[in-house]
């Protein structure tokens, strides 16, 4: 009797548990999952690439020595403003002056010897004619004298031109940003001596890695910032190298040289500053939804649309992905409303309540 009573109690408890579970499921079936929806909208996926570079003048002109010599007087220093035609330095030309004097003497000597040879030939001619009027006298050949005279004249002209270059002048207006020589220094013809920059305009020289270089293009807009400058400067890509090169010997990765021209300048900018370049990659219009709206089963992506208060699972094909949005290539149309919040807890056919 006691055993039957105990079985009856346990049966009653088990029955109540089953009834409770059934009631819970019925409640859950009737309860709607709260969700938020939004329209599939057309937009752009903004992508930016960044790189570091150095600020430098937009235009720098190098002045080279027009002749060899020793620098006598250096008339400028770094940071000086100069105007076109201003004397930058003078060269000592003592050796050239000595050569010029020697060559002028050589010319006089050659001309004198030529004249003397003609006189001697004429005297000989008169003497022979007096002795034998019918004798044919060979014509005097002055070619050797003429060649010596021509050579001396050419050398003199060359030395005189070099003397004219004893003063080196600025070829443009600007500021001296490079000085490669000192007073008393011997320099060769063609040596770089002074760099003159126009500081009214600046550019940034930078390098892009191979991946980013494929996204950049001449004419692309850029924004330049830096720790040493307070303002933000708009710029534009003005040059992309046609080849890649290894810039850092410690790295085997190749980079592509790029220059960005700034659209404005200010006194706070200085050549040599390290700056950061940000460029926005142009994009085409796309159908976009929030990333969280897209769910996955294996490789298949899908979204939920709401039909008659129920979540309907719709397969989609995705495309380009941004930080917050993802492209829908097909499966959903522009203007169609889909679940954008709460999708991760839904199953196909679940009852939903739009918040």
PDB file of N, CA and C in Angstrom, residues 210-276:
ATOM      1  N   UNK A 210      52.835  47.400 -51.983  1.00  0.00           N
ATOM      2  CA  UNK A 210      52.322  46.895 -53.259  1.00  0.00           C
ATOM      3  C   UNK A 210      50.798  46.837 -53.285  1.00  0.00           C
ATOM      4  N   UNK A 211      50.179  46.451 -52.173  1.00  0.00           N
ATOM      5  CA  UNK A 211      48.719  46.331 -52.129  1.00  0.00           C
ATOM      6  C   UNK A 211      48.057  47.694 -52.275  1.00  0.00           C
ATOM      7  N   UNK A 212      48.525  48.677 -51.504  1.00  0.00           N
ATOM      8  CA  UNK A 212      47.906  50.008 -51.550  1.00  0.00           C
ATOM      9  C   UNK A 212      48.221  50.728 -52.848  1.00  0.00           C
ATOM     10  N   UNK A 213      49.398  50.464 -53.429  1.00  0.00           N
ATOM     11  CA  UNK A 213      49.768  51.126 -54.679  1.00  0.00           C
ATOM     12  C   UNK A 213      48.783  50.781 -55.794  1.00  0.00           C
ATOM     13  N   UNK A 214      48.226  49.569 -55.741  1.00  0.00           N
ATOM     14  CA  UNK A 214      47.253  49.162 -56.750  1.00  0.00           C
ATOM     15  C   UNK A 214      45.918  49.873 -56.611  1.00  0.00           C
ATOM     16  N   UNK A 215      45.678  50.486 -55.458  1.00  0.00           N
ATOM     17  CA  UNK A 215      44.414  51.195 -55.235  1.00  0.00           C
ATOM     18  C   UNK A 215      44.543  52.692 -55.499  1.00  0.00           C
ATOM     19  N   UNK A 216      45.762  53.204 -55.491  1.00  0.00           N
ATOM     20  CA  UNK A 216      45.985  54.644 -55.647  1.00  0.00           C
ATOM     21  C   UNK A 216      46.044  55.016 -57.119  1.00  0.00           C
ATOM     22  N   UNK A 217      45.830  56.309 -57.395  1.00  0.00           N
ATOM     23  CA  UNK A 217      45.882  56.811 -58.768  1.00  0.00           C
ATOM     24  C   UNK A 217      46.202  58.294 -58.737  1.00  0.00           C
ATOM     25  N   UNK A 218      46.841  58.771 -59.796  1.00  0.00           N
ATOM     26  CA  UNK A 218      47.122  60.200 -59.921  1.00  0.00           C
ATOM     27  C   UNK A 218      45.812  60.969 -59.962  1.00  0.00           C
ATOM     28  N   UNK A 219      45.740  62.059 -59.215  1.00  0.00           N
ATOM     29  CA  UNK A 219      44.518  62.844 -59.126  1.00  0.00           C
ATOM     30  C   UNK A 219      43.667  62.523 -57.916  1.00  0.00           C
ATOM     31  N   UNK A 220      43.993  61.432 -57.197  1.00  0.00           N
ATOM     32  CA  UNK A 220      43.231  61.055 -56.015  1.00  0.00           C
ATOM     33  C   UNK A 220      43.414  62.085 -54.905  1.00  0.00           C
ATOM     34  N   UNK A 221      42.337  62.398 -54.187  1.00  0.00           N
ATOM     35  CA  UNK A 221      42.397  63.356 -53.091  1.00  0.00           C
ATOM     36  C   UNK A 221      43.104  62.747 -51.890  1.00  0.00           C
ATOM     37  N   UNK A 222      43.775  63.610 -51.125  1.00  0.00           N
ATOM     38  CA  UNK A 222      44.515  63.160 -49.947  1.00  0.00           C
ATOM     39  C   UNK A 222      44.418  64.211 -48.856  1.00  0.00           C
ATOM     40  N   UNK A 223      44.555  63.755 -47.618  1.00  0.00           N
ATOM     41  CA  UNK A 223      44.564  64.645 -46.456  1.00  0.00           C
ATOM     42  C   UNK A 223      45.888  64.437 -45.722  1.00  0.00           C
ATOM     43  N   UNK A 224      46.597  65.536 -45.440  1.00  0.00           N
ATOM     44  CA  UNK A 224      47.923  65.462 -44.828  1.00  0.00           C
ATOM     45  C   UNK A 224      47.868  66.040 -43.422  1.00  0.00           C
ATOM     46  N   UNK A 225      48.353  65.267 -42.453  1.00  0.00           N
ATOM     47  CA  UNK A 225      48.425  65.700 -41.061  1.00  0.00           C
ATOM     48  C   UNK A 225      49.798  65.329 -40.510  1.00  0.00           C
ATOM     49  N   UNK A 226      50.097  65.836 -39.327  1.00  0.00           N
ATOM     50  CA  UNK A 226      51.378  65.506 -38.713  1.00  0.00           C
ATOM     51  C   UNK A 226      51.459  65.987 -37.288  1.00  0.00           C
ATOM     52  N   UNK A 227      52.334  65.345 -36.508  1.00  0.00           N
ATOM     53  CA  UNK A 227      52.501  65.738 -35.113  1.00  0.00           C
ATOM     54  C   UNK A 227      53.130  67.119 -34.985  1.00  0.00           C
ATOM     55  N   UNK A 228      53.894  67.542 -35.981  1.00  0.00           N
ATOM     56  CA  UNK A 228      54.589  68.827 -35.912  1.00  0.00           C
ATOM     57  C   UNK A 228      53.771  69.975 -36.484  1.00  0.00           C
ATOM     58  N   UNK A 229      52.612  69.682 -37.062  1.00  0.00           N
ATOM     59  CA  UNK A 229      51.768  70.728 -37.639  1.00  0.00           C
ATOM     60  C   UNK A 229      50.385  70.677 -37.005  1.00  0.00           C
ATOM     61  N   UNK A 230      49.801  71.852 -36.811  1.00  0.00           N
ATOM     62  CA  UNK A 230      48.507  71.937 -36.148  1.00  0.00           C
ATOM     63  C   UNK A 230      47.348  71.778 -37.125  1.00  0.00           C
ATOM     64  N   UNK A 231      47.513  72.273 -38.348  1.00  0.00           N
ATOM     65  CA  UNK A 231      46.431  72.266 -39.318  1.00  0.00           C
ATOM     66  C   UNK A 231      46.393  70.962 -40.114  1.00  0.00           C
ATOM     67  N   UNK A 232      45.255  70.765 -40.789  1.00  0.00           N
ATOM     68  CA  UNK A 232      45.082  69.662 -41.725  1.00  0.00           C
ATOM     69  C   UNK A 232      45.098  70.236 -43.134  1.00  0.00           C
ATOM     70  N   UNK A 233      45.850  69.594 -44.035  1.00  0.00           N
ATOM     71  CA  UNK A 233      46.038  70.142 -45.373  1.00  0.00           C
ATOM     72  C   UNK A 233      45.487  69.181 -46.429  1.00  0.00           C
ATOM     73  N   UNK A 234      44.703  69.748 -47.345  1.00  0.00           N
ATOM     74  CA  UNK A 234      44.188  68.965 -48.467  1.00  0.00           C
ATOM     75  C   UNK A 234      45.256  68.876 -49.550  1.00  0.00           C
ATOM     76  N   UNK A 235      45.293  67.727 -50.201  1.00  0.00           N
ATOM     77  CA  UNK A 235      46.277  67.536 -51.261  1.00  0.00           C
ATOM     78  C   UNK A 235      45.738  66.652 -52.357  1.00  0.00           C
ATOM     79  N   UNK A 236      46.608  66.367 -53.313  1.00  0.00           N
ATOM     80  CA  UNK A 236      46.232  65.541 -54.452  1.00  0.00           C
ATOM     81  C   UNK A 236      47.450  64.766 -54.922  1.00  0.00           C
ATOM     82  N   UNK A 237      47.247  63.499 -55.259  1.00  0.00           N
ATOM     83  CA  UNK A 237      48.347  62.675 -55.757  1.00  0.00           C
ATOM     84  C   UNK A 237      48.770  63.205 -57.127  1.00  0.00           C
ATOM     85  N   UNK A 238      50.030  63.628 -57.227  1.00  0.00           N
ATOM     86  CA  UNK A 238      50.540  64.204 -58.475  1.00  0.00           C
ATOM     87  C   UNK A 238      51.489  63.265 -59.219  1.00  0.00           C
ATOM     88  N   UNK A 239      51.971  62.219 -58.534  1.00  0.00           N
ATOM     89  CA  UNK A 239      52.911  61.312 -59.191  1.00  0.00           C
ATOM     90  C   UNK A 239      52.876  59.944 -58.533  1.00  0.00           C
ATOM     91  N   UNK A 240      52.877  58.906 -59.364  1.00  0.00           N
ATOM     92  CA  UNK A 240      53.037  57.520 -58.925  1.00  0.00           C
ATOM     93  C   UNK A 240      54.106  56.893 -59.814  1.00  0.00           C
ATOM     94  N   UNK A 241      55.148  56.362 -59.206  1.00  0.00           N
ATOM     95  CA  UNK A 241      56.246  55.784 -59.980  1.00  0.00           C
ATOM     96  C   UNK A 241      55.748  54.596 -60.807  1.00  0.00           C
ATOM     97  N   UNK A 242      56.255  54.439 -62.014  1.00  0.00           N
ATOM     98  CA  UNK A 242      55.832  53.307 -62.859  1.00  0.00           C
ATOM     99  C   UNK A 242      56.440  51.984 -62.428  1.00  0.00           C
ATOM    100  N   UNK A 243      57.444  52.038 -61.536  1.00  0.00           N
ATOM    101  CA  UNK A 243      58.087  50.809 -61.070  1.00  0.00           C
ATOM    102  C   UNK A 243      58.154  50.801 -59.542  1.00  0.00           C
ATOM    103  N   UNK A 244      58.292  49.622 -58.974  1.00  0.00           N
ATOM    104  CA  UNK A 244      58.450  49.472 -57.529  1.00  0.00           C
ATOM    105  C   UNK A 244      59.910  49.208 -57.212  1.00  0.00           C
ATOM    106  N   UNK A 245      60.331  49.580 -56.017  1.00  0.00           N
ATOM    107  CA  UNK A 245      61.719  49.377 -55.615  1.00  0.00           C
ATOM    108  C   UNK A 245      61.784  49.074 -54.123  1.00  0.00           C
ATOM    109  N   UNK A 246      62.864  48.441 -53.710  1.00  0.00           N
ATOM    110  CA  UNK A 246      63.089  48.161 -52.290  1.00  0.00           C
ATOM    111  C   UNK A 246      63.745  49.394 -51.687  1.00  0.00           C
ATOM    112  N   UNK A 247      62.990  50.112 -50.855  1.00  0.00           N
ATOM    113  CA  UNK A 247      63.474  51.357 -50.263  1.00  0.00           C
ATOM    114  C   UNK A 247      64.255  51.081 -48.988  1.00  0.00           C
ATOM    115  N   UNK A 248      63.742  50.171 -48.171  1.00  0.00           N
ATOM    116  CA  UNK A 248      64.382  49.827 -46.912  1.00  0.00           C
ATOM    117  C   UNK A 248      65.229  48.571 -47.097  1.00  0.00           C
ATOM    118  N   UNK A 249      66.569  48.682 -46.987  1.00  0.00           N
ATOM    119  CA  UNK A 249      67.431  47.506 -47.183  1.00  0.00           C
ATOM    120  C   UNK A 249      67.119  46.374 -46.208  1.00  0.00           C
ATOM    121  N   UNK A 250      66.566  46.726 -45.038  1.00  0.00           N
ATOM    122  CA  UNK A 250      66.250  45.703 -44.049  1.00  0.00           C
ATOM    123  C   UNK A 250      65.005  44.911 -44.426  1.00  0.00           C
ATOM    124  N   UNK A 251      64.241  45.434 -45.398  1.00  0.00           N
ATOM    125  CA  UNK A 251      63.013  44.759 -45.816  1.00  0.00           C
ATOM    126  C   UNK A 251      63.132  44.355 -47.281  1.00  0.00           C
ATOM    127  N   UNK A 252      62.561  43.219 -47.615  1.00  0.00           N
ATOM    128  CA  UNK A 252      62.575  42.761 -48.996  1.00  0.00           C
ATOM    129  C   UNK A 252      61.336  43.210 -49.757  1.00  0.00           C
ATOM    130  N   UNK A 253      60.417  43.883 -49.066  1.00  0.00           N
ATOM    131  CA  UNK A 253      59.182  44.313 -49.711  1.00  0.00           C
ATOM    132  C   UNK A 253      59.437  45.536 -50.595  1.00  0.00           C
ATOM    133  N   UNK A 254      58.889  45.497 -51.799  1.00  0.00           N
ATOM    134  CA  UNK A 254      59.037  46.624 -52.719  1.00  0.00           C
ATOM    135  C   UNK A 254      57.958  47.666 -52.447  1.00  0.00           C
ATOM    136  N   UNK A 255      58.300  48.920 -52.711  1.00  0.00           N
ATOM    137  CA  UNK A 255      57.374  50.033 -52.518  1.00  0.00           C
ATOM    138  C   UNK A 255      57.327  50.880 -53.774  1.00  0.00           C
ATOM    139  N   UNK A 256      56.258  51.649 -53.898  1.00  0.00           N
ATOM    140  CA  UNK A 256      56.072  52.531 -55.050  1.00  0.00           C
ATOM    141  C   UNK A 256      56.138  53.974 -54.571  1.00  0.00           C
ATOM    142  N   UNK A 257      57.016  54.753 -55.184  1.00  0.00           N
ATOM    143  CA  UNK A 257      57.162  56.164 -54.795  1.00  0.00           C
ATOM    144  C   UNK A 257      55.929  56.965 -55.230  1.00  0.00           C
ATOM    145  N   UNK A 258      55.540  57.897 -54.385  1.00  0.00           N
ATOM    146  CA  UNK A 258      54.364  58.729 -54.648  1.00  0.00           C
ATOM    147  C   UNK A 258      54.635  60.140 -54.154  1.00  0.00           C
ATOM    148  N   UNK A 259      54.095  61.139 -54.842  1.00  0.00           N
ATOM    149  CA  UNK A 259      54.146  62.508 -54.337  1.00  0.00           C
ATOM    150  C   UNK A 259      52.732  63.054 -54.268  1.00  0.00           C
ATOM    151  N   UNK A 260      52.490  63.825 -53.213  1.00  0.00           N
ATOM    152  CA  UNK A 260      51.197  64.474 -53.004  1.00  0.00           C
ATOM    153  C   UNK A 260      51.435  65.977 -52.920  1.00  0.00           C
ATOM    154  N   UNK A 261      50.814  66.733 -53.813  1.00  0.00           N
ATOM    155  CA  UNK A 261      50.940  68.186 -53.789  1.00  0.00           C
ATOM    156  C   UNK A 261      49.905  68.792 -52.861  1.00  0.00           C
ATOM    157  N   UNK A 262      50.348  69.716 -51.986  1.00  0.00           N
ATOM    158  CA  UNK A 262      49.421  70.390 -51.076  1.00  0.00           C
ATOM    159  C   UNK A 262      48.765  71.564 -51.787  1.00  0.00           C
ATOM    160  N   UNK A 263      47.482  71.774 -51.500  1.00  0.00           N
ATOM    161  CA  UNK A 263      46.746  72.856 -52.153  1.00  0.00           C
ATOM    162  C   UNK A 263      46.963  74.201 -51.475  1.00  0.00           C
ATOM    163  N   UNK A 264      47.555  74.197 -50.284  1.00  0.00           N
ATOM    164  CA  UNK A 264      47.828  75.451 -49.582  1.00  0.00           C
ATOM    165  C   UNK A 264      49.094  75.282 -48.750  1.00  0.00           C
ATOM    166  N   UNK A 265      49.642  76.397 -48.312  1.00  0.00           N
ATOM    167  CA  UNK A 265      50.851  76.373 -47.484  1.00  0.00           C
ATOM    168  C   UNK A 265      50.698  77.386 -46.364  1.00  0.00           C
ATOM    169  N   UNK A 266      51.509  77.238 -45.322  1.00  0.00           N
ATOM    170  CA  UNK A 266      51.477  78.178 -44.203  1.00  0.00           C
ATOM    171  C   UNK A 266      52.857  78.191 -43.548  1.00  0.00           C
ATOM    172  N   UNK A 267      53.127  79.204 -42.724  1.00  0.00           N
ATOM    173  CA  UNK A 267      54.446  79.312 -42.076  1.00  0.00           C
ATOM    174  C   UNK A 267      54.806  78.128 -41.192  1.00  0.00           C
ATOM    175  N   UNK A 268      53.811  77.352 -40.743  1.00  0.00           N
ATOM    176  CA  UNK A 268      54.138  76.235 -39.852  1.00  0.00           C
ATOM    177  C   UNK A 268      54.772  75.061 -40.594  1.00  0.00           C
ATOM    178  N   UNK A 269      54.657  75.047 -41.902  1.00  0.00           N
ATOM    179  CA  UNK A 269      55.227  73.953 -42.682  1.00  0.00           C
ATOM    180  C   UNK A 269      56.726  74.146 -42.864  1.00  0.00           C
ATOM    181  N   UNK A 270      57.465  73.070 -42.700  1.00  0.00           N
ATOM    182  CA  UNK A 270      58.913  73.102 -42.885  1.00  0.00           C
ATOM    183  C   UNK A 270      59.367  71.853 -43.630  1.00  0.00           C
ATOM    184  N   UNK A 271      60.276  72.069 -44.554  1.00  0.00           N
ATOM    185  CA  UNK A 271      60.822  70.945 -45.305  1.00  0.00           C
ATOM    186  C   UNK A 271      61.488  69.954 -44.353  1.00  0.00           C
ATOM    187  N   UNK A 272      61.194  68.675 -44.549  1.00  0.00           N
ATOM    188  CA  UNK A 272      61.772  67.627 -43.710  1.00  0.00           C
ATOM    189  C   UNK A 272      60.845  67.095 -42.642  1.00  0.00           C
ATOM    190  N   UNK A 273      59.703  67.777 -42.395  1.00  0.00           N
ATOM    191  CA  UNK A 273      58.754  67.275 -41.394  1.00  0.00           C
ATOM    192  C   UNK A 273      58.205  65.914 -41.818  1.00  0.00           C
ATOM    193  N   UNK A 274      58.013  65.026 -40.829  1.00  0.00           N
ATOM    194  CA  UNK A 274      57.335  63.757 -41.071  1.00  0.00           C
ATOM    195  C   UNK A 274      55.826  63.978 -40.976  1.00  0.00           C
ATOM    196  N   UNK A 275      55.089  63.486 -41.964  1.00  0.00           N
ATOM    197  CA  UNK A 275      53.644  63.674 -41.994  1.00  0.00           C
ATOM    198  C   UNK A 275      52.958  62.358 -42.351  1.00  0.00           C
ATOM    199  N   UNK A 276      51.634  62.353 -42.148  1.00  0.00           N
ATOM    200  CA  UNK A 276      50.818  61.181 -42.480  1.00  0.00           C
ATOM    201  C   UNK A 276      49.852  61.555 -43.599  1.00  0.00           C
TER     202      UNK A 276
END
